[in-house]
Every structure is written in structure tokens, then in C-alpha cells.
Amino acid sequence: MSHQAGGDEMALRRRRHPRTAAPLDNEDLLGEILLRVPPMPSSLLRAALVSKLWEGVAAAPAFRRRFVAHHRRPPVLGFFEKGDGELVFTPILDRPDRIPRARFSLRPGGDGDDFPFNSWVLLGCRHGWVLMVIRFWPMFLVFHPVSGDCRSVDIPSDFLQCVHDFSGGVLCAVGDDQGHVHGDCHPCPFKVVLVGTREKQDLTVAWVYSSETGMWGDQVSTTQPCAGLVYNLPGMVNRLPCTLVGNVLYWLLHGSDNGILEFDLDSQRLAVTERPSSAGINRGNSRIIRLEDGSVGLAVFLYPSFNMWKRKVSSQGVASWVRHKIIDIHKIIGLPRRIKTGKGAIVGYSEDANAVFISVSGYLQYYAFIVQLEAMQSRKLNQIFFEKSYHLFAHFYTAGTVPAIEPTQQQSTVPAIEPPQLQGT
């Protein structure tokens, strides 16, 4: 057979049996594979280095939305605390997912000394935003660490004239019922909720600020006296963050009633409800949590037992608390029982990731863990927690998909804020 005849026969075979694309060259199939990689900061970046095709799939905005929707819960990248006048970010992930400390840290007064150390308080993290209050000036700072966006929100003057203690919370303005997945919210609008106790009547009042309108809403008040927002310390700020369940914010109260303050953002209803009457619950070992079915829960760490309570509402609208789970913490954190420990504490919680920070301490022994509450899986942290409140930061942060921000540039994003001229000074 001639070479010409052989060539014609091979060409005919190629036409009859066209070459199919390799599985990893198929964009649709590749997208399904990348969709299932862990939502860690380096995952998509490393995948994008494989080829131009992989990079195009991983960087596509439509894929990013699918990726976030698939995983639902963002990983905890680290935590925030106040240190030496600076908002300090401490990473908890190992390399290559570890975020540099300076990337997310912030000096609220910028590079100058505008804000004295004791003049501001860190109130919490949620949906990618960090909330701080400047007590003496007075205003909120709302900081988005991933983008570096930092905004100031003035506190209503009539609020400051009538309250002796206060607290607050920040949240994304887009609700869960709108198909939105939190943890990748910027540049979505946000809300700030401000609550405080009136000096004379002991009634609690609340306002809501919207970044969409740039205005505070109408005042909402409880109908019954409410004490214990700030542990019977007038003029102070509640440093324990609130918890968001559904579209309701909850604060643990401390004092004579030991109740729970709740603010429904939909109905604009502010009320005080009872918490479990179990002994041993205090501000150091308990946190209001969101349970796996979306209901309100309370986690109480009475070493070595980790207890979870669930609030149930009857058909008549009567609420009561029942024990949901009792867990031997040794089965979760892996500490040998021969280690003699004195007490346990819950020092942080993130409803975004549904995870808590716990500490176990005894004589010259200190241990710290992060516990994922749905799976009840833990990881030991190389930290020692001395305070009662640390602020977990959870986000679908993907290295390489946001503008590169040098540490000095990150800290210079705070807007210049001139202190108001106080009357009588």
C-alpha cells in the first residue's frame, strides 16, 4: 500500500473517531473539581498556577460565587484583639494559608497618636467587618480588613445624653433569605446596631444605622427595665460581642436578672428573655450560639463538660430551654485525663464559621483550641488566652484575588478624622 493510501486511511479514522478533550481540559468538569477544593486562602491560587485554563476558571467571578455558595461557611483565618493601641490580627492557619499579621492589623488613629489607648473598644467581627467604638469622641469605626476599607459613623448625640452604658454590633445588610452567603460580603452595604441602658428608667434603647442611607433609624425601647448590659459598671462598654441568629441579635446580660437581650431587626422589637437557670453560667464560660438547625442555643463550658442548650418556642409562643448536648471535652480536644486542669472558658465565637475558641487552664498549664460546633472537631492553637473575649475573623479570603496591600498601605487606609470640639473645654 502506498504512503498516500495509508495517509488517507489515517485521516479517515481521525474523522470517524475525533479526539475527545482530556477531563481536566473541559471547563465545566474542571469547575466542578475546583468547586470542591478546601476554601483556604491558598487553594484557588495554587490551582490557578497549573495552567491558563485553570487560572481562567478559578478567577472567574461566576465561579467565585459558586465556590462560596458551595462551601457556605468561611474558614476562621485568625482573631482580632486590642494591643498597645492597635487593632491586632493574629493568624491561626499554617503556611501556605497563614495571613501575615500586618496585612489585617490596623491603628485606629492612623500613623499619628489621634486616639489614646483607652479611648476605643473592639466590639466584634461579623460578615467580614470589624466594629470599634471611639468612646470619648464619639463614633464607630467600621473596618473591612480584606479590602482595607475603613469608615467612621457618628453616634447620635441624643443617645449619649440618655445612656450610662452601651454596646453594639455590625452585620451585612443583605439577609440570608436573599440567597446571600456571608463571609465574602464586601462591597455589600452594612448595618450597625447600637444598644444602651437609660440612666433613669433602666430601659434599654436601640438604634440601627444603614450605610445605604447614611442615617440612623428611629429609637426602639424595651418596655421593662433591663440591667446587666455591662456587668453593673456604669459608663462602660460591653466588650462581649453579640450573636446573630436569623435576623435577631442577642446579648448576654449580667446582673440581677441574668437574662438575654434580643433585638429583632425585622420587627424592630427589643426585649429581655430568660436564659437557662442552670448554675455555673457566667460571662467567661458561656456564649449564645446558633445551632445547626438555625435555632438559638447557649454553649456553656463547665470543665470537663461542654454543654449546649436549645431554646424552644411552643405553639402558644412560650419559650423554654432544654439541654441539647452534653459532651466530654476530652473526647474532642484530646487532652489526656491525667492532666489536672482547673477550669475551662469560652473566649470567642463566630456564627459565620460556627466555631468557638476555648481555653483550658490549671496550675502552670494553659491550652487553647478552636472547636467546630457542628462536627465537634478541634484543633490545638499555639496561643494562651488570658482575656475573656477574642474576636474570630472568618472570611473566604483567596490570596491573589484581591489587590496586593503592603502592611504600611493597609494601615494608611484609615480616613483622617478630626475630633469634634467639645463644649465647655
Coordinates of N, CA and C in Angstrom, one line a residue, residues 140-240:
F140 N -18.2 55.3 65.8 CA -17.9 53.9 65.4 C -16.8 54.0 64.3
L141 N -15.9 53.0 64.3 CA -15.1 52.7 63.1 C -15.5 51.4 62.6
V142 N -15.9 51.3 61.3 CA -16.3 50.0 60.7 C -15.2 49.7 59.7
F143 N -14.5 48.6 59.9 CA -13.3 48.3 59.2 C -13.4 46.9 58.4
H144 N -13.1 46.9 57.1 CA -13.1 45.7 56.3 C -11.7 45.3 56.0
P145 N -11.1 44.4 56.8 CA -9.7 44.1 56.7 C -9.2 43.6 55.3
V146 N -10.0 42.8 54.6 CA -9.6 42.3 53.3 C -9.4 43.4 52.3
S147 N -10.3 44.4 52.2 CA -10.2 45.5 51.3 C -9.4 46.7 51.8
G148 N -9.3 46.8 53.1 CA -8.7 47.9 53.8 C -9.7 49.1 53.9
D149 N -10.9 48.9 53.6 CA -11.9 50.0 53.7 C -12.2 50.2 55.2
C150 N -12.2 51.5 55.6 CA -12.5 51.8 57.0 C -13.3 53.1 57.0
R151 N -14.5 53.0 57.6 CA -15.4 54.1 57.6 C -15.8 54.5 59.0
S152 N -16.1 55.8 59.2 CA -16.5 56.3 60.5 C -18.0 56.6 60.5
V153 N -18.6 56.3 61.6 CA -20.1 56.5 61.8 C -20.3 57.3 63.1
D154 N -20.8 58.5 63.0 CA -21.0 59.2 64.3 C -22.2 58.6 65.1
I155 N -22.0 58.6 66.4 CA -23.0 58.1 67.3 C -24.0 59.2 67.6
P156 N -25.3 59.0 67.5 CA -26.3 60.0 67.8 C -26.1 60.7 69.1
S157 N -26.1 62.0 69.1 CA -25.9 62.8 70.3 C -26.9 62.6 71.4
D158 N -28.2 62.4 70.9 CA -29.3 62.2 71.9 C -29.1 60.8 72.6
F159 N -28.5 59.9 71.9 CA -28.2 58.6 72.6 C -27.2 58.8 73.7
L160 N -26.2 59.5 73.5 CA -25.1 59.7 74.5 C -25.7 60.4 75.7
Q161 N -26.6 61.3 75.5 CA -27.2 62.1 76.6 C -28.1 61.3 77.5
C162 N -28.5 60.1 77.1 CA -29.5 59.4 78.0 C -29.1 58.1 78.4
V163 N -27.9 57.6 78.1 CA -27.5 56.2 78.5 C -26.3 56.3 79.4
H164 N -26.1 55.2 80.2 CA -24.9 55.2 81.0 C -24.0 54.0 80.6
D165 N -24.5 53.1 79.8 CA -23.6 52.0 79.2 C -24.2 51.6 77.9
F166 N -23.3 51.0 77.0 CA -23.8 50.7 75.7 C -23.0 49.6 75.1
S167 N -23.5 49.0 74.0 CA -22.8 48.0 73.2 C -23.3 48.1 71.8
G168 N -22.8 47.3 70.9 CA -23.2 47.4 69.5 C -22.7 46.2 68.7
G169 N -23.2 46.1 67.5 CA -22.9 45.0 66.6 C -22.9 45.5 65.1
V170 N -22.2 44.8 64.3 CA -22.2 45.1 62.8 C -22.6 43.9 62.1
L171 N -23.3 44.1 61.0 CA -23.7 42.9 60.1 C -23.9 43.4 58.7
C172 N -23.9 42.5 57.8 CA -24.1 42.7 56.4 C -25.6 43.1 56.2
A173 N -25.9 44.0 55.4 CA -27.3 44.5 55.2 C -28.1 43.5 54.3
V174 N -27.4 42.6 53.6 CA -28.1 41.6 52.8 C -28.4 40.4 53.6
G175 N -29.7 40.0 53.7 CA -30.1 38.9 54.6 C -29.9 37.5 54.0
D176 N -29.9 36.5 54.9 CA -29.7 35.1 54.5 C -30.8 34.7 53.5
D177 N -32.0 35.2 53.8 CA -33.2 34.8 53.0 C -33.1 35.3 51.5
Q178 N -32.1 36.1 51.2 CA -32.0 36.6 49.8 C -30.9 35.8 49.0
G179 N -30.6 34.6 49.5 CA -29.7 33.7 48.9 C -28.2 34.1 49.0
H180 N -27.9 35.1 49.9 CA -26.6 35.6 50.0 C -25.8 34.7 51.0
V181 N -24.5 34.5 50.7 CA -23.6 33.8 51.6 C -22.7 34.7 52.2
H182 N -22.7 34.8 53.6 CA -21.8 35.8 54.2 C -20.4 35.2 54.3
G183 N -19.4 36.1 54.5 CA -18.0 35.7 54.6 C -17.3 36.2 53.3
D184 N -18.0 36.8 52.4 CA -17.4 37.3 51.2 C -18.3 38.6 50.8
C185 N -18.6 39.4 51.8 CA -19.7 40.4 51.6 C -19.3 41.7 51.0
H186 N -18.0 42.1 51.1 CA -17.6 43.4 50.5 C -17.8 43.4 49.0
P187 N -18.4 44.4 48.4 CA -18.7 45.7 48.9 C -20.2 45.8 49.3
C188 N -20.8 44.8 49.9 CA -22.2 44.9 50.3 C -22.4 45.9 51.4
P189 N -23.5 46.6 51.4 CA -23.8 47.6 52.5 C -23.9 46.9 53.8
F190 N -23.7 47.7 54.9 CA -23.7 47.1 56.2 C -24.7 47.9 57.1
K191 N -24.9 47.3 58.3 CA -25.7 47.9 59.3 C -24.9 47.9 60.6
V192 N -25.1 48.9 61.4 CA -24.6 49.0 62.8 C -25.7 49.1 63.8
V193 N -25.8 48.2 64.8 CA -26.8 48.3 65.8 C -26.2 48.8 67.1
L194 N -26.8 49.8 67.7 CA -26.3 50.4 68.9 C -27.4 50.2 70.0
V195 N -27.0 49.7 71.1 CA -27.9 49.5 72.2 C -27.3 50.1 73.5
G196 N -28.1 50.6 74.4 CA -27.7 51.2 75.6 C -28.8 51.2 76.7
T197 N -28.4 51.4 77.9 CA -29.3 51.5 79.0 C -29.5 52.9 79.5
R198 N -30.8 53.3 79.6 CA -31.1 54.7 80.0 C -30.7 54.8 81.5
E199 N -30.2 56.0 81.9 CA -29.7 56.3 83.2 C -30.8 56.2 84.3
K200 N -32.0 56.7 84.0 CA -33.1 56.9 85.0 C -34.0 55.7 85.0
Q201 N -34.6 55.3 83.9 CA -35.6 54.2 83.9 C -35.0 52.8 83.8
D202 N -33.7 52.7 83.5 CA -33.1 51.4 83.3 C -33.7 50.6 82.1
L203 N -34.4 51.4 81.2 CA -34.9 50.8 80.0 C -33.7 50.8 78.9
T204 N -33.7 49.7 78.1 CA -32.7 49.6 77.1 C -33.3 50.2 75.8
V205 N -32.4 50.9 75.1 CA -32.8 51.5 73.8 C -31.9 51.1 72.7
A206 N -32.4 51.2 71.5 CA -31.6 50.7 70.3 C -31.8 51.6 69.1
W207 N -30.7 51.7 68.3 CA -30.8 52.4 67.0 C -30.1 51.5 66.0
V208 N -30.5 51.7 64.7 CA -29.9 51.0 63.6 C -29.4 52.0 62.6
Y209 N -28.1 51.9 62.2 CA -27.5 52.7 61.2 C -27.4 51.9 59.9
S210 N -27.7 52.5 58.8 CA -27.6 51.9 57.5 C -26.6 52.6 56.6
S211 N -25.6 51.9 56.1 CA -24.6 52.5 55.2 C -25.2 52.9 53.9
E212 N -26.4 52.3 53.5 CA -27.0 52.7 52.3 C -27.6 54.1 52.3
T213 N -28.2 54.4 53.5 CA -28.8 55.8 53.6 C -27.9 56.7 54.3
G214 N -26.9 56.2 55.1 CA -26.0 57.1 55.8 C -26.7 57.7 57.0
M215 N -27.8 57.1 57.5 CA -28.6 57.6 58.6 C -29.0 56.6 59.6
W216 N -29.2 57.1 60.8 CA -29.7 56.2 61.9 C -31.2 56.2 61.9
G217 N -31.8 55.0 62.2 CA -33.3 54.9 62.2 C -33.8 55.4 63.5
D218 N -35.1 55.2 63.7 CA -35.8 55.6 64.9 C -35.4 54.8 66.1
Q219 N -35.5 55.4 67.3 CA -35.2 54.7 68.5 C -36.2 53.6 68.9
V220 N -35.7 52.5 69.3 CA -36.6 51.4 69.8 C -36.2 51.2 71.3
S221 N -37.2 50.8 72.1 CA -37.0 50.7 73.6 C -37.7 49.5 74.1
T222 N -37.1 48.9 75.2 CA -37.8 47.8 75.9 C -38.9 48.4 76.7
T223 N -39.9 47.6 77.1 CA -41.0 48.1 77.9 C -40.8 47.8 79.4
Q224 N -39.8 47.0 79.7 CA -39.5 46.6 81.1 C -38.0 47.0 81.4
P225 N -37.7 47.4 82.7 CA -36.3 47.7 83.0 C -35.4 46.5 82.6
C226 N -34.2 46.9 82.3 CA -33.1 45.9 81.8 C -31.8 46.3 82.5
A227 N -31.2 45.4 83.3 CA -30.0 45.7 83.9 C -29.0 44.6 83.5
G228 N -27.7 45.0 83.6 CA -26.7 44.0 83.4 C -26.1 44.0 82.0
L229 N -26.3 45.0 81.2 CA -25.7 45.1 79.9 C -24.2 45.1 80.0
V230 N -23.7 45.8 81.0 CA -22.2 45.9 81.2 C -21.8 45.5 82.6
Y231 N -22.4 44.5 83.1 CA -22.0 43.9 84.4 C -21.9 44.9 85.5
N232 N -23.0 45.7 85.6 CA -23.1 46.7 86.7 C -22.0 47.7 86.8
L233 N -21.4 48.0 85.7 CA -20.4 49.0 85.6 C -20.8 50.2 84.8
P234 N -21.4 51.2 85.4 CA -22.0 52.4 84.6 C -20.9 53.1 83.8
G235 N -21.2 53.5 82.7 CA -20.3 54.3 81.8 C -19.3 53.4 81.0
M236 N -19.5 52.1 81.1 CA -18.6 51.2 80.4 C -19.2 50.6 79.1
V237 N -18.4 50.0 78.3 CA -18.9 49.4 77.1 C -18.8 47.9 77.2
N238 N -19.9 47.2 76.8 CA -19.9 45.7 76.9 C -18.9 45.2 75.8
R239 N -17.9 44.5 76.3 CA -16.8 44.0 75.4 C -17.2 42.6 74.8
L240 N -18.1 42.0 75.4 CA -18.5 40.7 74.9 C -19.4 40.9 73.6

